[in-house]
């Protein structure tokens, strides 16, 4: 796979350092990876609680930064596994082949012309040539594509030149047993094109006329008069039924008003009377359900909860009734029942969801949802596709939106009705009527009851933060909510008395002034009189305010100020010195310190400032080393790490310990997420992921898993469904989401992953692959010479490709739970079955997808991510002398390789040499288009292909002399034939 020429500055087979690195890489690949170091990708697909980490029920996201406009699901390559076809704005049609685990890889793509508007009805599955292989109808310049049954497509023939629809539908409209094509054109005209049954088409006939001023253009099949003939529901301005006479002729029937811009519609028997109904989604109005009367007409519309834009239907909860799945800012589900549609449940996907497809993508017998994400005028698309597994009961295993959370300032959790589950308090700062305090009581499934909004005596009020405690001494939780500075107050607090059932009184609410520009509030009995007091952190006055309870829930008679550092914000309460009195700690965001205030039990405090090696964004309480003293954790806003302050007891703390993270933290939550009794960390960062760092009980943390969430920021931990596992409430894009924690399902008997990146959906011939399972062989055995042997320790691997040819794979390594092998040369593209035969004769198999290329980088830590494996070649300008410089060094303190910044001198030339696998072309030669970027900037690829005669190992030579404007750890991406490797980084000063 030579994108240019081999770099003449150094022969590939003569550089001793290069050979040393390659040998080391192969040695690392040949070693069994300990389960505690399994990569994030493996953890996200399955693990056991308290063993390999915890799986959070969040959407899996694929194909980042792709603008997807339409989506359908079908088995396009005849392997009995669901695949996906998507229309991508800059790439045309892309076929994603599934492996039956909810994972996908590009199998085919072709450029197509399709309009930028009309996101619904752009694509449909049909069989135009009666070969039982799925074809595609597409709204655009190529309205029909014929499937070959291997995941590839070819244009149909005979379509009229003037037939370029924006929305399409396919069925046998004229009763001749052949599939026809109906479409609406951009001028509002709709036409029918008859199929010949062999993949070709006849002439088009007009169904309706239109005008260039027409809008709301869409067409869909609908059997609305119960005569067994496919009718059409066509929108062109307004929407109307067109009844089929059985010979391809249509008669205009009942119309449906669209009061505003049409976003989508769905057809189905929603009320169970045997007649087809229609649900209309428009820009402003709530959903409207038009019940069908069985003769092509409709009854009076019924308003439903608003949901999103485009609509699809499926029976998500297996009750025999079609439910609604909508796209919009999230994936919205409205479950249908005998009493009608239930409340709106929204699930986190990408930033803007343009379409959804429903199928059992992971073969667990439950319907799942695939969401297509697109750009709009406000947001660049973050994820191309989002996979949301279904639980079979109508819920999607993804982040569930907390209702009414679009304008929240803070999300706090407390058990407000004393049922053992965490409830939610939202402090809302939006304009009336969206402001106030919003309380949501959790149900038994991780969802919420209807929200309750509280305002003091019904008066509009914005709030920044809230805390729950028993302020009036009646053994019932109350709520104290913190209001920001206003024209008549430097800051104030409202007390909402609780009723004991999770409800609160706004008629008996009391207000008082507290603080000077306060930002956070906490509660504790600071003067040990048996009544709960309040304290706030004040950002502009650089101090804390303490107000003491009068015993009846009254405050404001006295206020004590405590000087802190610059910009004190995040505030917590604990007994740090073990004297039984509540103390406080506050993060001084602009002074690189934490202030500890030791309480004396009578309302007095002693101040102890502690340095934290950076500006603390927040502060969290945790017991990280098992000595029962409350320790402190501070994520840093200007450093890729956190500071841990170990509490030594009696009011003393150890020196700040820096924990380097693979991401720069935005916010952090500390709790036992892995179920092993040790404190872990959940960290948000700019990469729109929440990363879980598992604590070892001694103050150290290692990556244990992660999940994606659009614009994830603030985190709050709690058990929302009462299952004993710690869940997360995460603020994201204009909303807050509950992401529930679950013991991950058992690992499959065999899982194949790239031996470089430890991810795996797509593989290529001559690629190094790691197969994970169990019971392969009692003792680990490694290959010691070339050529690689076909058997190690009694273990062998066979690969049967899509053409039916079975080959024995050469082996690098065989161990009890891992086998590393070389995907055999000549393996045909498409679905292939990998079978591992253990030393005792037992077999385990998995279906994988094979393509000519499937690039991935090796990393220095051999864990699939972080600093790249490779080196820097420098050529001096004056002498031409070459020197090899490291891009990684081993850090003994952390026990891992860390980046060495690449420093460049003016005039010299610099070349980055990296290593990977899956980059070379398949056996038999052939070329490949290879491009690369560093920090989003294009770099010249001088060589990309095999590294000498080392089996499966590829080398990439990049010219980086003229790369400017990058600093810090910077991602490296390489794209080969449209497939991207991007799991590693290099560093610049």
PDB file of N, CA, C and O in Angstrom, residues 762-813:
ATOM      1  N   UNK A 762     -13.813  -4.558  11.521  1.00  0.00           N
ATOM      2  CA  UNK A 762     -13.328  -4.811  10.166  1.00  0.00           C
ATOM      3  C   UNK A 762     -11.870  -5.268  10.223  1.00  0.00           C
ATOM      4  O   UNK A 762     -11.066  -4.723  10.982  1.00  0.00           O
ATOM      5  N   UNK A 763     -11.538  -6.276   9.407  1.00  0.00           N
ATOM      6  CA  UNK A 763     -10.191  -6.808   9.359  1.00  0.00           C
ATOM      7  C   UNK A 763      -9.768  -6.929   7.900  1.00  0.00           C
ATOM      8  O   UNK A 763     -10.605  -6.894   6.996  1.00  0.00           O
ATOM      9  N   UNK A 764      -8.475  -7.085   7.676  1.00  0.00           N
ATOM     10  CA  UNK A 764      -7.978  -7.188   6.304  1.00  0.00           C
ATOM     11  C   UNK A 764      -6.939  -8.291   6.216  1.00  0.00           C
ATOM     12  O   UNK A 764      -6.330  -8.673   7.229  1.00  0.00           O
ATOM     13  N   UNK A 765      -6.712  -8.837   5.025  1.00  0.00           N
ATOM     14  CA  UNK A 765      -5.684  -9.860   4.862  1.00  0.00           C
ATOM     15  C   UNK A 765      -4.321  -9.346   5.305  1.00  0.00           C
ATOM     16  O   UNK A 765      -3.993  -8.172   5.126  1.00  0.00           O
ATOM     17  N   UNK A 766      -3.538 -10.235   5.904  1.00  0.00           N
ATOM     18  CA  UNK A 766      -2.187  -9.942   6.402  1.00  0.00           C
ATOM     19  C   UNK A 766      -2.210  -8.941   7.553  1.00  0.00           C
ATOM     20  O   UNK A 766      -1.217  -8.262   7.813  1.00  0.00           O
ATOM     21  N   UNK A 767      -3.295  -8.871   8.270  1.00  0.00           N
ATOM     22  CA  UNK A 767      -3.418  -8.010   9.444  1.00  0.00           C
ATOM     23  C   UNK A 767      -3.218  -8.849  10.701  1.00  0.00           C
ATOM     24  O   UNK A 767      -3.627 -10.010  10.757  1.00  0.00           O
ATOM     25  N   UNK A 768      -2.594  -8.263  11.722  1.00  0.00           N
ATOM     26  CA  UNK A 768      -2.390  -8.963  12.984  1.00  0.00           C
ATOM     27  C   UNK A 768      -3.653  -8.820  13.823  1.00  0.00           C
ATOM     28  O   UNK A 768      -4.107  -7.706  14.091  1.00  0.00           O
ATOM     29  N   UNK A 769      -4.233  -9.933  14.238  1.00  0.00           N
ATOM     30  CA  UNK A 769      -5.515  -9.964  14.941  1.00  0.00           C
ATOM     31  C   UNK A 769      -5.325 -10.674  16.281  1.00  0.00           C
ATOM     32  O   UNK A 769      -4.583 -11.669  16.376  1.00  0.00           O
ATOM     33  N   UNK A 770      -6.006 -10.169  17.317  1.00  0.00           N
ATOM     34  CA  UNK A 770      -6.047 -10.840  18.620  1.00  0.00           C
ATOM     35  C   UNK A 770      -7.442 -11.403  18.827  1.00  0.00           C
ATOM     36  O   UNK A 770      -8.427 -10.675  18.724  1.00  0.00           O
ATOM     37  N   UNK A 771      -7.525 -12.687  19.116  1.00  0.00           N
ATOM     38  CA  UNK A 771      -8.797 -13.348  19.419  1.00  0.00           C
ATOM     39  C   UNK A 771      -8.846 -13.631  20.912  1.00  0.00           C
ATOM     40  O   UNK A 771      -7.952 -14.290  21.461  1.00  0.00           O
ATOM     41  N   UNK A 772      -9.897 -13.116  21.591  1.00  0.00           N
ATOM     42  CA  UNK A 772     -10.059 -13.306  23.030  1.00  0.00           C
ATOM     43  C   UNK A 772     -11.150 -14.332  23.299  1.00  0.00           C
ATOM     44  O   UNK A 772     -12.195 -14.329  22.651  1.00  0.00           O
ATOM     45  N   UNK A 773     -10.907 -15.191  24.259  1.00  0.00           N
ATOM     46  CA  UNK A 773     -11.873 -16.202  24.665  1.00  0.00           C
ATOM     47  C   UNK A 773     -11.421 -16.818  25.970  1.00  0.00           C
ATOM     48  O   UNK A 773     -10.878 -16.138  26.838  1.00  0.00           O
ATOM     49  N   UNK A 774     -11.577 -18.117  26.112  1.00  0.00           N
ATOM     50  CA  UNK A 774     -11.127 -18.801  27.324  1.00  0.00           C
ATOM     51  C   UNK A 774     -10.851 -20.262  27.013  1.00  0.00           C
ATOM     52  O   UNK A 774     -11.445 -20.842  26.096  1.00  0.00           O
ATOM     53  N   UNK A 775      -9.936 -20.841  27.779  1.00  0.00           N
ATOM     54  CA  UNK A 775      -9.650 -22.267  27.682  1.00  0.00           C
ATOM     55  C   UNK A 775      -8.966 -22.695  26.414  1.00  0.00           C
ATOM     56  O   UNK A 775      -9.119 -23.844  25.984  1.00  0.00           O
ATOM     57  N   UNK A 776      -8.166 -21.798  25.807  1.00  0.00           N
ATOM     58  CA  UNK A 776      -7.522 -22.159  24.544  1.00  0.00           C
ATOM     59  C   UNK A 776      -6.402 -23.177  24.768  1.00  0.00           C
ATOM     60  O   UNK A 776      -6.307 -24.169  24.067  1.00  0.00           O
ATOM     61  N   UNK A 777      -5.524 -22.897  25.732  1.00  0.00           N
ATOM     62  CA  UNK A 777      -4.392 -23.786  26.009  1.00  0.00           C
ATOM     63  C   UNK A 777      -3.918 -23.518  27.440  1.00  0.00           C
ATOM     64  O   UNK A 777      -4.031 -22.396  27.932  1.00  0.00           O
ATOM     65  N   UNK A 778      -3.387 -24.532  28.142  1.00  0.00           N
ATOM     66  CA  UNK A 778      -3.012 -24.321  29.558  1.00  0.00           C
ATOM     67  C   UNK A 778      -1.892 -23.324  29.744  1.00  0.00           C
ATOM     68  O   UNK A 778      -1.908 -22.528  30.678  1.00  0.00           O
ATOM     69  N   UNK A 779      -0.878 -23.339  28.881  1.00  0.00           N
ATOM     70  CA  UNK A 779       0.293 -22.502  29.057  1.00  0.00           C
ATOM     71  C   UNK A 779       0.514 -21.620  27.830  1.00  0.00           C
ATOM     72  O   UNK A 779       0.277 -22.054  26.702  1.00  0.00           O
ATOM     73  N   UNK A 780       0.971 -20.373  28.030  1.00  0.00           N
ATOM     74  CA  UNK A 780       1.225 -19.503  26.877  1.00  0.00           C
ATOM     75  C   UNK A 780       2.433 -19.972  26.074  1.00  0.00           C
ATOM     76  O   UNK A 780       3.445 -20.412  26.627  1.00  0.00           O
ATOM     77  N   UNK A 781       2.314 -19.881  24.759  1.00  0.00           N
ATOM     78  CA  UNK A 781       3.376 -20.282  23.838  1.00  0.00           C
ATOM     79  C   UNK A 781       3.496 -19.210  22.769  1.00  0.00           C
ATOM     80  O   UNK A 781       2.486 -18.757  22.217  1.00  0.00           O
ATOM     81  N   UNK A 782       4.737 -18.801  22.439  1.00  0.00           N
ATOM     82  CA  UNK A 782       4.974 -17.787  21.418  1.00  0.00           C
ATOM     83  C   UNK A 782       5.767 -18.365  20.271  1.00  0.00           C
ATOM     84  O   UNK A 782       6.609 -19.269  20.453  1.00  0.00           O
ATOM     85  N   UNK A 783       5.507 -17.828  19.072  1.00  0.00           N
ATOM     86  CA  UNK A 783       6.311 -18.201  17.909  1.00  0.00           C
ATOM     87  C   UNK A 783       7.707 -17.620  18.078  1.00  0.00           C
ATOM     88  O   UNK A 783       7.876 -16.502  18.590  1.00  0.00           O
ATOM     89  N   UNK A 784       8.712 -18.353  17.645  1.00  0.00           N
ATOM     90  CA  UNK A 784      10.108 -17.937  17.834  1.00  0.00           C
ATOM     91  C   UNK A 784      10.839 -17.685  16.526  1.00  0.00           C
ATOM     92  O   UNK A 784      11.993 -17.252  16.554  1.00  0.00           O
ATOM     93  N   UNK A 785      10.200 -17.949  15.398  1.00  0.00           N
ATOM     94  CA  UNK A 785      10.904 -17.771  14.133  1.00  0.00           C
ATOM     95  C   UNK A 785       9.882 -17.570  13.029  1.00  0.00           C
ATOM     96  O   UNK A 785       8.685 -17.808  13.197  1.00  0.00           O
ATOM     97  N   UNK A 786      10.363 -17.118  11.879  1.00  0.00           N
ATOM     98  CA  UNK A 786       9.559 -16.995  10.675  1.00  0.00           C
ATOM     99  C   UNK A 786       9.911 -18.126   9.728  1.00  0.00           C
ATOM    100  O   UNK A 786      11.070 -18.564   9.687  1.00  0.00           O
ATOM    101  N   UNK A 787       8.991 -18.656   8.927  1.00  0.00           N
ATOM    102  CA  UNK A 787       7.583 -18.258   8.861  1.00  0.00           C
ATOM    103  C   UNK A 787       6.823 -18.684  10.117  1.00  0.00           C
ATOM    104  O   UNK A 787       7.245 -19.592  10.831  1.00  0.00           O
ATOM    105  N   UNK A 788       5.713 -18.002  10.374  1.00  0.00           N
ATOM    106  CA  UNK A 788       4.905 -18.285  11.551  1.00  0.00           C
ATOM    107  C   UNK A 788       4.293 -19.673  11.453  1.00  0.00           C
ATOM    108  O   UNK A 788       3.864 -20.100  10.374  1.00  0.00           O
ATOM    109  N   UNK A 789       4.198 -20.390  12.559  1.00  0.00           N
ATOM    110  CA  UNK A 789       3.651 -21.755  12.526  1.00  0.00           C
ATOM    111  C   UNK A 789       2.126 -21.745  12.447  1.00  0.00           C
ATOM    112  O   UNK A 789       1.471 -20.799  12.883  1.00  0.00           O
ATOM    113  N   UNK A 790       1.513 -22.807  11.938  1.00  0.00           N
ATOM    114  CA  UNK A 790       0.049 -22.918  11.897  1.00  0.00           C
ATOM    115  C   UNK A 790      -0.563 -23.402  13.212  1.00  0.00           C
ATOM    116  O   UNK A 790      -1.780 -23.417  13.349  1.00  0.00           O
ATOM    117  N   UNK A 791       0.300 -23.794  14.182  1.00  0.00           N
ATOM    118  CA  UNK A 791      -0.208 -24.301  15.447  1.00  0.00           C
ATOM    119  C   UNK A 791       0.785 -23.965  16.557  1.00  0.00           C
ATOM    120  O   UNK A 791       1.999 -24.023  16.366  1.00  0.00           O
ATOM    121  N   UNK A 792       0.216 -23.568  17.724  1.00  0.00           N
ATOM    122  CA  UNK A 792       1.033 -23.298  18.901  1.00  0.00           C
ATOM    123  C   UNK A 792       0.324 -23.876  20.117  1.00  0.00           C
ATOM    124  O   UNK A 792      -0.864 -23.611  20.323  1.00  0.00           O
ATOM    125  N   UNK A 793       1.018 -24.673  20.883  1.00  0.00           N
ATOM    126  CA  UNK A 793       0.428 -25.247  22.086  1.00  0.00           C
ATOM    127  C   UNK A 793      -0.829 -26.044  21.816  1.00  0.00           C
ATOM    128  O   UNK A 793      -1.721 -26.117  22.682  1.00  0.00           O
ATOM    129  N   UNK A 794      -0.911 -26.641  20.649  1.00  0.00           N
ATOM    130  CA  UNK A 794      -2.094 -27.407  20.283  1.00  0.00           C
ATOM    131  C   UNK A 794      -3.253 -26.571  19.795  1.00  0.00           C
ATOM    132  O   UNK A 794      -4.339 -27.107  19.537  1.00  0.00           O
ATOM    133  N   UNK A 795      -3.065 -25.239  19.648  1.00  0.00           N
ATOM    134  CA  UNK A 795      -4.120 -24.331  19.219  1.00  0.00           C
ATOM    135  C   UNK A 795      -3.922 -23.977  17.753  1.00  0.00           C
ATOM    136  O   UNK A 795      -2.798 -23.747  17.297  1.00  0.00           O
ATOM    137  N   UNK A 796      -5.016 -23.922  17.006  1.00  0.00           N
ATOM    138  CA  UNK A 796      -4.972 -23.472  15.614  1.00  0.00           C
ATOM    139  C   UNK A 796      -6.176 -22.580  15.347  1.00  0.00           C
ATOM    140  O   UNK A 796      -7.159 -22.582  16.085  1.00  0.00           O
ATOM    141  N   UNK A 797      -6.055 -21.792  14.273  1.00  0.00           N
ATOM    142  CA  UNK A 797      -7.111 -20.861  13.878  1.00  0.00           C
ATOM    143  C   UNK A 797      -7.407 -21.065  12.404  1.00  0.00           C
ATOM    144  O   UNK A 797      -6.485 -21.124  11.572  1.00  0.00           O
ATOM    145  N   UNK A 798      -8.708 -21.179  12.077  1.00  0.00           N
ATOM    146  CA  UNK A 798      -9.130 -21.296  10.688  1.00  0.00           C
ATOM    147  C   UNK A 798     -10.038 -20.126  10.334  1.00  0.00           C
ATOM    148  O   UNK A 798     -10.834 -19.685  11.161  1.00  0.00           O
ATOM    149  N   UNK A 799      -9.903 -19.644   9.100  1.00  0.00           N
ATOM    150  CA  UNK A 799     -10.720 -18.542   8.610  1.00  0.00           C
ATOM    151  C   UNK A 799     -11.400 -18.992   7.325  1.00  0.00           C
ATOM    152  O   UNK A 799     -10.730 -19.314   6.337  1.00  0.00           O
ATOM    153  N   UNK A 800     -12.742 -19.038   7.346  1.00  0.00           N
ATOM    154  CA  UNK A 800     -13.519 -19.390   6.157  1.00  0.00           C
ATOM    155  C   UNK A 800     -14.137 -18.114   5.620  1.00  0.00           C
ATOM    156  O   UNK A 800     -14.953 -17.474   6.299  1.00  0.00           O
ATOM    157  N   UNK A 801     -13.725 -17.689   4.420  1.00  0.00           N
ATOM    158  CA  UNK A 801     -14.160 -16.402   3.902  1.00  0.00           C
ATOM    159  C   UNK A 801     -15.489 -16.487   3.182  1.00  0.00           C
ATOM    160  O   UNK A 801     -16.105 -17.574   3.066  1.00  0.00           O
ATOM    161  N   UNK A 802     -15.955 -15.343   2.697  1.00  0.00           N
ATOM    162  CA  UNK A 802     -17.261 -15.271   2.054  1.00  0.00           C
ATOM    163  C   UNK A 802     -17.349 -16.048   0.774  1.00  0.00           C
ATOM    164  O   UNK A 802     -18.457 -16.371   0.304  1.00  0.00           O
ATOM    165  N   UNK A 803     -16.198 -16.374   0.149  1.00  0.00           N
ATOM    166  CA  UNK A 803     -16.200 -17.181  -1.075  1.00  0.00           C
ATOM    167  C   UNK A 803     -16.213 -18.672  -0.782  1.00  0.00           C
ATOM    168  O   UNK A 803     -16.220 -19.491  -1.706  1.00  0.00           O
ATOM    169  N   UNK A 804     -16.189 -19.038   0.512  1.00  0.00           N
ATOM    170  CA  UNK A 804     -16.242 -20.439   0.888  1.00  0.00           C
ATOM    171  C   UNK A 804     -14.892 -21.101   1.071  1.00  0.00           C
ATOM    172  O   UNK A 804     -14.831 -22.289   1.391  1.00  0.00           O
ATOM    173  N   UNK A 805     -13.802 -20.358   0.889  1.00  0.00           N
ATOM    174  CA  UNK A 805     -12.467 -20.927   1.035  1.00  0.00           C
ATOM    175  C   UNK A 805     -12.027 -20.855   2.493  1.00  0.00           C
ATOM    176  O   UNK A 805     -12.111 -19.798   3.122  1.00  0.00           O
ATOM    177  N   UNK A 806     -11.548 -21.970   3.026  1.00  0.00           N
ATOM    178  CA  UNK A 806     -11.078 -22.010   4.410  1.00  0.00           C
ATOM    179  C   UNK A 806      -9.565 -22.101   4.422  1.00  0.00           C
ATOM    180  O   UNK A 806      -8.967 -22.903   3.707  1.00  0.00           O
ATOM    181  N   UNK A 807      -8.917 -21.241   5.231  1.00  0.00           N
ATOM    182  CA  UNK A 807      -7.464 -21.192   5.323  1.00  0.00           C
ATOM    183  C   UNK A 807      -7.053 -21.297   6.784  1.00  0.00           C
ATOM    184  O   UNK A 807      -7.760 -20.811   7.672  1.00  0.00           O
ATOM    185  N   UNK A 808      -5.897 -21.871   7.026  1.00  0.00           N
ATOM    186  CA  UNK A 808      -5.314 -21.922   8.367  1.00  0.00           C
ATOM    187  C   UNK A 808      -4.499 -20.663   8.566  1.00  0.00           C
ATOM    188  O   UNK A 808      -3.689 -20.289   7.715  1.00  0.00           O
ATOM    189  N   UNK A 809      -4.699 -19.988   9.706  1.00  0.00           N
ATOM    190  CA  UNK A 809      -4.026 -18.718   9.978  1.00  0.00           C
ATOM    191  C   UNK A 809      -2.692 -18.955  10.658  1.00  0.00           C
ATOM    192  O   UNK A 809      -2.604 -19.769  11.587  1.00  0.00           O
ATOM    193  N   UNK A 810      -1.620 -18.264  10.244  1.00  0.00           N
ATOM    194  CA  UNK A 810      -0.345 -18.328  10.964  1.00  0.00           C
ATOM    195  C   UNK A 810      -0.493 -17.697  12.349  1.00  0.00           C
ATOM    196  O   UNK A 810      -1.206 -16.710  12.521  1.00  0.00           O
ATOM    197  N   UNK A 811       0.213 -18.233  13.354  1.00  0.00           N
ATOM    198  CA  UNK A 811       0.044 -17.808  14.740  1.00  0.00           C
ATOM    199  C   UNK A 811       1.297 -17.123  15.267  1.00  0.00           C
ATOM    200  O   UNK A 811       2.420 -17.565  15.031  1.00  0.00           O
ATOM    201  N   UNK A 812       1.085 -16.021  16.009  1.00  0.00           N
ATOM    202  CA  UNK A 812       2.141 -15.362  16.762  1.00  0.00           C
ATOM    203  C   UNK A 812       2.228 -15.909  18.178  1.00  0.00           C
ATOM    204  O   UNK A 812       3.308 -16.045  18.730  1.00  0.00           O
ATOM    205  N   UNK A 813       1.025 -16.144  18.764  1.00  0.00           N
ATOM    206  CA  UNK A 813       0.974 -16.448  20.194  1.00  0.00           C
ATOM    207  C   UNK A 813      -0.308 -17.203  20.488  1.00  0.00           C
ATOM    208  O   UNK A 813      -1.344 -16.973  19.870  1.00  0.00           O
TER     209      UNK A 813
END
